[in-house]
Amino acid sequence: MFLKGKTALVTGSTSGIGLAYAKALAAEGAQVMINGFGDAAAIETERAALEATSGKALYSDADMTKPDAIHAMVQRCHDELGGPDIVIANAGVQHVEPIDTFPIAKWDQIIAINLSSAFHLMQAAIPLMKANKWGRIISTASAHSKVASPFKSAYVTAKHGIDGLTKTAALETATFGITVNCISPGYVWTPLVENQIPDTMKARNLTREQVINDVLLDGQPTKQFVTAEQVAALAVFLCRDEAAQITGSNYSIDGGWTAE
Ligand code: NAD
C-alpha cells in the first residue's frame, strides 16, 4: 500500500487499460478519480468498487476534447480528494481509413483526445505537483508512438506526439520531484481493439480471423495480446520511489513488436 495518502486521476478509465490503471493504483492505496464515457450504472459500480478498495473515489464525465472541462476536472480532484499526485493521460479513440478519405472530423477528434488532452491535463496538474514537490505523470502512448501502420494516420501522429510531449514535460519538471513517462503497449484486448476490427476488415478486405491473426498479432512476435493488467503494473512501478530517476522515457510493452 505504498500509495496510501496519494491521489490519482486517470482519464479514459471507465473501460480497458484505464480501468486497470485505476484498480491497480487503488490496490496500492491511492484514492482515485476515474473519467470517461459509458453506461452510468456500470460506471457507478466501478466507482463504488474503487471506493471500497482505497477510500473516497470520484467519477468525472469531462470530455477530453474540451480543455476547460479538463482543467475543471483536475480542480475538482484537487478540491475533493487533494493532489492529484498521479495523473495518467489515457483516454484514446481510433479510426482506421486511408488518408485519401479519412474524415477531417475524425482527424480533429483523435488529435484532441489522444494528444491535446494530455497537454491540457499536464498544464492543469503540473502547478499543483510543483507545489507538492512530488508528482507522477504517465501517458498511454502505443507501439504506434514508435512505428506506423497504414490507415491509422491520426492515431500514429497523436501517439508520436505523446512521445515528444513526454520528453518536453520531463525536462521542464525534472527538478521538482516530478517524473513524466509514457507506456507504449502493443495490442491489448480491449473495446478499442474490438471496435476497429470491422473497419480493418473493410480497409484490407479480410475476415475477422484474418484481422486478429494476420494483422493484429502478426507484428507481435510473442503471438499473444498484452493484458491491461500488465500495462497497469508498469504504471504502478513508475509511481514507486525506485522509479524517481526514470523520466522522459517511453516504455514498450509490446511482445517484441518494435524490436523488429
Ligand atoms: P477503451 O476503448 O477500452 O477505453 C477508452 C477510454 O477512453 C474509455 O474509458 C472511453 O470512455 C474514454 N474516452 C473516449 N473518448 C473520450 C472523451 N472524449 N473524453 C473522455 N473519455 C473518453 O480503449 P483502451 O484500449 O483501453 O485504450 C486506452 C488507451 O490505450 C488509449 O489511449 C489507446 O490509444 C491506448 N492503447 C491501446 C492499445 C490496445 O491495443 N488496446 C494499444 C496501445 C495503446
Coordinates of C-alpha atoms and ligand atoms in Angstrom, one line a residue:
M1 CA 0.0 0.0 0.0
F2 CA 2.8 2.4 -0.9
L3 CA 0.4 4.9 -2.4
K4 CA -1.7 5.5 0.7
G5 CA -2.2 9.2 1.1
K6 CA -1.8 9.8 -2.6
T7 CA -4.5 10.6 -5.2
A8 CA -4.6 9.5 -8.8
L9 CA -6.6 10.9 -11.8
V10 CA -6.9 8.6 -14.8
T11 CA -8.5 9.8 -18.0
G12 CA -10.5 7.3 -20.1
S13 CA -10.8 4.9 -17.1
T14 CA -14.3 3.6 -17.5
S15 CA -13.0 0.8 -19.6
G16 CA -10.0 -1.2 -20.7
I17 CA -6.5 -0.1 -19.8
G18 CA -7.6 3.0 -17.9
L19 CA -9.8 1.0 -15.6
A20 CA -6.9 -1.4 -15.0
Y21 CA -4.7 1.5 -14.0
A22 CA -7.4 2.8 -11.6
K23 CA -7.8 -0.6 -10.0
A24 CA -4.0 -1.2 -9.7
L25 CA -3.4 2.2 -8.1
A26 CA -6.3 1.8 -5.7
A27 CA -4.9 -1.6 -4.7
E28 CA -1.8 0.2 -3.6
G29 CA -3.9 2.6 -1.5
A30 CA -4.3 5.6 -3.8
Q31 CA -7.6 7.4 -3.9
V32 CA -8.7 7.7 -7.5
M33 CA -10.8 9.8 -9.8
I34 CA -12.0 8.0 -12.9
N35 CA -13.2 9.6 -16.1
G36 CA -14.7 8.5 -19.4
F37 CA -18.0 7.6 -21.0
G38 CA -20.3 4.6 -20.8
D39 CA -23.2 3.2 -19.1
A40 CA -24.0 5.2 -15.9
A41 CA -24.8 2.2 -13.8
A42 CA -21.7 0.3 -14.8
I43 CA -19.5 3.3 -14.1
E44 CA -21.1 3.7 -10.7
T45 CA -20.4 0.0 -9.9
E46 CA -16.7 0.5 -10.8
R47 CA -16.5 3.8 -8.8
A48 CA -18.1 2.1 -5.7
A49 CA -15.7 -0.8 -6.0
L50 CA -12.7 1.6 -6.1
E51 CA -14.1 3.4 -3.1
A52 CA -14.4 0.1 -1.2
T53 CA -10.7 -0.6 -2.0
S54 CA -9.0 2.7 -1.0
G55 CA -11.4 5.3 0.2
K56 CA -13.4 8.0 -1.5
A57 CA -13.4 7.6 -5.3
L58 CA -14.8 10.1 -7.8
Y59 CA -16.1 10.0 -11.3
S60 CA -15.8 12.8 -13.8
D61 CA -17.6 12.9 -17.1
A62 CA -15.2 15.5 -18.6
D63 CA -14.9 15.3 -22.3
M64 CA -11.3 15.1 -23.3
T65 CA -12.0 17.2 -26.4
K66 CA -12.7 20.2 -24.2
P67 CA -9.8 22.0 -22.5
D68 CA -12.0 23.8 -20.0
A69 CA -13.6 20.6 -18.9
I70 CA -10.1 19.0 -18.4
H71 CA -9.0 21.9 -16.2
A72 CA -12.2 21.8 -14.2
M73 CA -11.8 18.0 -13.7
V74 CA -8.3 18.5 -12.2
Q75 CA -9.5 21.3 -10.0
R76 CA -12.4 19.1 -8.7
C77 CA -10.0 16.3 -8.0
H78 CA -7.7 18.8 -6.1
D79 CA -10.7 20.2 -4.1
E80 CA -12.4 16.9 -3.2
L81 CA -9.5 14.4 -3.0
G82 CA -6.3 16.5 -2.9
G83 CA -3.4 16.3 -5.3
P84 CA -3.6 15.0 -7.9
D85 CA -0.3 13.3 -7.2
I86 CA -0.5 10.9 -10.1
V87 CA -2.2 11.7 -13.4
I88 CA -2.5 9.3 -16.3
A89 CA -3.4 10.6 -19.7
N90 CA -5.0 7.5 -21.1
A91 CA -8.3 8.4 -23.0
G92 CA -8.0 7.4 -26.6
V93 CA -10.0 6.6 -29.7
Q94 CA -9.1 5.1 -33.1
H95 CA -10.3 5.4 -36.7
V96 CA -9.0 3.2 -39.5
E97 CA -9.2 4.5 -43.0
P98 CA -6.8 5.6 -45.8
I99 CA -5.7 9.2 -45.8
D100 CA -7.5 9.8 -49.1
T101 CA -10.9 9.5 -47.4
F102 CA -10.0 10.0 -43.7
P103 CA -12.8 12.3 -42.4
I104 CA -11.4 15.6 -41.2
A105 CA -13.7 15.5 -38.1
K106 CA -12.1 12.1 -37.2
W107 CA -8.6 13.6 -37.6
D108 CA -9.5 16.5 -35.3
Q109 CA -11.2 14.3 -32.7
I110 CA -8.3 11.8 -32.5
I111 CA -5.7 14.6 -32.2
A112 CA -7.8 16.3 -29.5
I113 CA -8.5 13.2 -27.4
N114 CA -5.3 11.2 -27.9
L115 CA -2.8 14.1 -27.9
S116 CA -4.1 17.5 -26.9
S117 CA -5.9 16.3 -23.8
A118 CA -2.6 15.1 -22.4
F119 CA -1.2 18.6 -22.8
H120 CA -4.2 20.2 -21.1
L121 CA -4.0 17.6 -18.3
M122 CA -0.3 18.4 -17.7
Q123 CA -1.0 22.1 -17.8
A124 CA -3.6 21.8 -15.1
A125 CA -1.7 19.3 -12.9
I126 CA 1.9 20.4 -13.1
P127 CA 1.5 23.6 -10.9
L128 CA -0.3 21.5 -8.2
M129 CA 2.5 18.9 -8.4
K130 CA 5.2 21.5 -8.2
A131 CA 3.6 22.9 -5.1
N132 CA 3.8 19.4 -3.5
K133 CA 7.3 18.8 -4.9
W134 CA 6.2 15.3 -6.0
G135 CA 4.3 14.0 -9.0
R136 CA 4.0 11.2 -11.4
I137 CA 2.7 11.9 -15.0
I138 CA 2.2 9.0 -17.3
S139 CA 0.6 8.8 -20.7
T140 CA -0.6 5.7 -22.5
A141 CA 1.2 6.1 -25.8
S142 CA 1.4 3.0 -28.1
A143 CA 3.7 0.9 -30.2
H144 CA 2.4 3.4 -32.7
S145 CA 4.4 6.1 -30.9
K146 CA 7.5 4.4 -32.4
V147 CA 6.4 2.8 -35.7
A148 CA 3.5 3.4 -38.1
S149 CA 0.8 1.2 -39.6
P150 CA -1.2 2.1 -42.7
F151 CA -4.7 3.6 -42.4
K152 CA -4.1 5.0 -38.9
S153 CA -2.7 8.4 -39.8
A154 CA -4.3 10.4 -36.9
Y155 CA -3.6 7.8 -34.3
V156 CA 0.0 7.3 -35.3
T157 CA 0.5 11.1 -35.4
A158 CA -1.1 11.6 -32.0
K159 CA 1.0 8.8 -30.4
H160 CA 4.3 10.1 -31.8
G161 CA 3.2 13.5 -30.4
I162 CA 2.8 11.9 -26.9
D163 CA 6.4 10.8 -27.1
G164 CA 7.6 14.3 -27.8
L165 CA 5.3 15.9 -25.2
T166 CA 6.6 13.4 -22.6
K167 CA 10.2 14.3 -23.2
T168 CA 9.5 18.0 -23.1
A169 CA 7.4 17.8 -19.9
A170 CA 10.1 15.6 -18.3
L171 CA 12.7 18.3 -18.9
E172 CA 10.5 21.1 -17.6
T173 CA 9.7 19.3 -14.4
A174 CA 13.0 17.4 -13.7
T175 CA 14.0 19.5 -10.6
F176 CA 10.5 19.4 -9.0
G177 CA 10.3 15.8 -7.9
I178 CA 8.0 15.1 -10.8
T179 CA 8.6 12.3 -13.4
V180 CA 6.9 12.2 -16.8
N181 CA 6.9 9.0 -18.8
C182 CA 4.8 7.1 -21.3
I183 CA 4.0 3.5 -21.8
S184 CA 3.7 2.0 -25.3
P185 CA 1.6 -1.2 -25.4
G186 CA 1.3 -3.4 -28.4
Y187 CA -2.2 -4.9 -28.9
V188 CA -4.2 -5.2 -25.7
W189 CA -7.6 -6.9 -25.9
T190 CA -10.0 -4.0 -25.1
P191 CA -13.1 -2.5 -26.7
L192 CA -10.8 -0.1 -28.6
V193 CA -9.2 -3.1 -30.4
E194 CA -12.5 -5.0 -30.8
N195 CA -14.2 -1.9 -32.4
Q196 CA -11.5 -1.5 -35.1
I197 CA -11.9 -5.0 -36.4
P198 CA -14.8 -4.2 -38.7
D199 CA -13.1 -1.2 -40.2
T200 CA -9.9 -3.1 -40.7
M201 CA -11.8 -5.9 -42.3
K202 CA -13.2 -3.4 -44.8
A203 CA -10.0 -1.4 -45.3
R204 CA -7.9 -4.6 -46.0
N205 CA -10.7 -6.9 -47.4
L206 CA -10.1 -9.5 -44.7
T207 CA -12.2 -11.8 -42.5
R208 CA -12.3 -11.2 -38.7
E209 CA -10.0 -14.2 -38.0
Q210 CA -7.5 -12.8 -40.6
V211 CA -7.5 -9.4 -38.9
I212 CA -6.8 -10.9 -35.5
N213 CA -4.1 -13.4 -36.6
D214 CA -2.6 -11.7 -39.7
V215 CA -2.9 -8.0 -38.8
L216 CA -3.1 -7.6 -35.0
L217 CA -0.9 -10.4 -33.8
D218 CA 1.2 -10.6 -36.9
G219 CA 3.5 -7.9 -35.7
Q220 CA 3.6 -9.2 -32.1
P221 CA 6.4 -11.9 -32.0
T222 CA 5.0 -13.5 -28.8
K223 CA 1.7 -14.1 -30.8
Q224 CA -0.2 -13.0 -27.6
F225 CA -2.2 -10.0 -26.7
V226 CA -0.7 -7.8 -23.9
T227 CA -3.1 -7.6 -20.9
A228 CA -4.4 -4.4 -19.4
E229 CA -3.1 -5.6 -16.0
Q230 CA 0.4 -5.9 -17.3
V231 CA 0.3 -2.3 -18.6
A232 CA -1.1 -1.2 -15.2
A233 CA 1.7 -3.0 -13.3
L234 CA 4.3 -1.0 -15.2
A235 CA 2.5 2.3 -14.4
V236 CA 2.4 1.3 -10.7
F237 CA 6.2 0.7 -10.8
L238 CA 6.7 4.2 -12.3
C239 CA 5.0 5.6 -9.2
R240 CA 7.5 4.0 -6.8
D241 CA 10.4 5.8 -5.3
E242 CA 12.7 3.3 -7.0
A243 CA 11.5 4.9 -10.3
A244 CA 12.3 8.5 -9.2
Q245 CA 15.2 8.7 -11.8
I246 CA 13.1 7.4 -14.7
T247 CA 11.8 10.4 -16.5
G248 CA 11.3 11.3 -20.2
S249 CA 11.1 7.6 -21.0
N250 CA 8.9 5.7 -23.4
Y251 CA 8.4 2.1 -22.3
S252 CA 7.5 -0.6 -24.8
I253 CA 5.3 -3.4 -23.6
D254 CA 4.5 -5.0 -26.9
G255 CA 5.5 -8.6 -27.1
G256 CA 8.6 -7.6 -29.1
W257 CA 6.7 -5.7 -31.9
T258 CA 9.0 -2.7 -32.0
A259 CA 12.2 -4.8 -31.7
E260 CA 11.7 -5.9 -35.3
Ligands
NAD1 P1 -11.1 1.6 -24.4 O1 -12.0 1.9 -25.6 O2 -11.4 0.4 -23.6 O3 -11.0 2.8 -23.4 C1 -11.0 4.2 -23.9 C2 -11.4 5.1 -22.7 O4 -11.4 6.4 -23.2 C3 -12.9 4.8 -22.3 O5 -13.0 4.9 -20.9 C4 -13.7 5.9 -23.0 O6 -14.9 6.2 -22.4 C5 -12.7 7.0 -22.9 N1 -12.9 8.1 -23.8 C6 -13.1 8.1 -25.2 N2 -13.4 9.3 -25.6 C7 -13.3 10.1 -24.6 C8 -13.5 11.5 -24.4 N3 -13.8 12.3 -25.5 N4 -13.5 12.1 -23.2 C9 -13.2 11.2 -22.1 N5 -13.0 9.9 -22.2 C10 -13.1 9.4 -23.4 O7 -9.6 1.6 -25.0 P2 -8.2 1.1 -24.4 O8 -7.7 0.1 -25.4 O9 -8.3 0.8 -23.0 O10 -7.4 2.4 -24.7 C11 -6.8 3.2 -23.7 C12 -5.6 3.9 -24.2 O11 -4.6 2.9 -24.5 C13 -5.8 4.7 -25.5 O12 -5.0 5.9 -25.4 C14 -5.2 3.8 -26.5 O13 -4.8 4.5 -27.6 C15 -4.1 3.1 -25.8 N6 -3.6 1.9 -26.4 C16 -4.4 0.8 -26.5 C17 -4.0 -0.3 -27.1 C18 -4.8 -1.5 -27.3 O14 -4.4 -2.4 -28.0 N7 -6.0 -1.6 -26.7 C19 -2.6 -0.4 -27.5 C20 -1.8 0.7 -27.4 C21 -2.3 1.9 -26.8

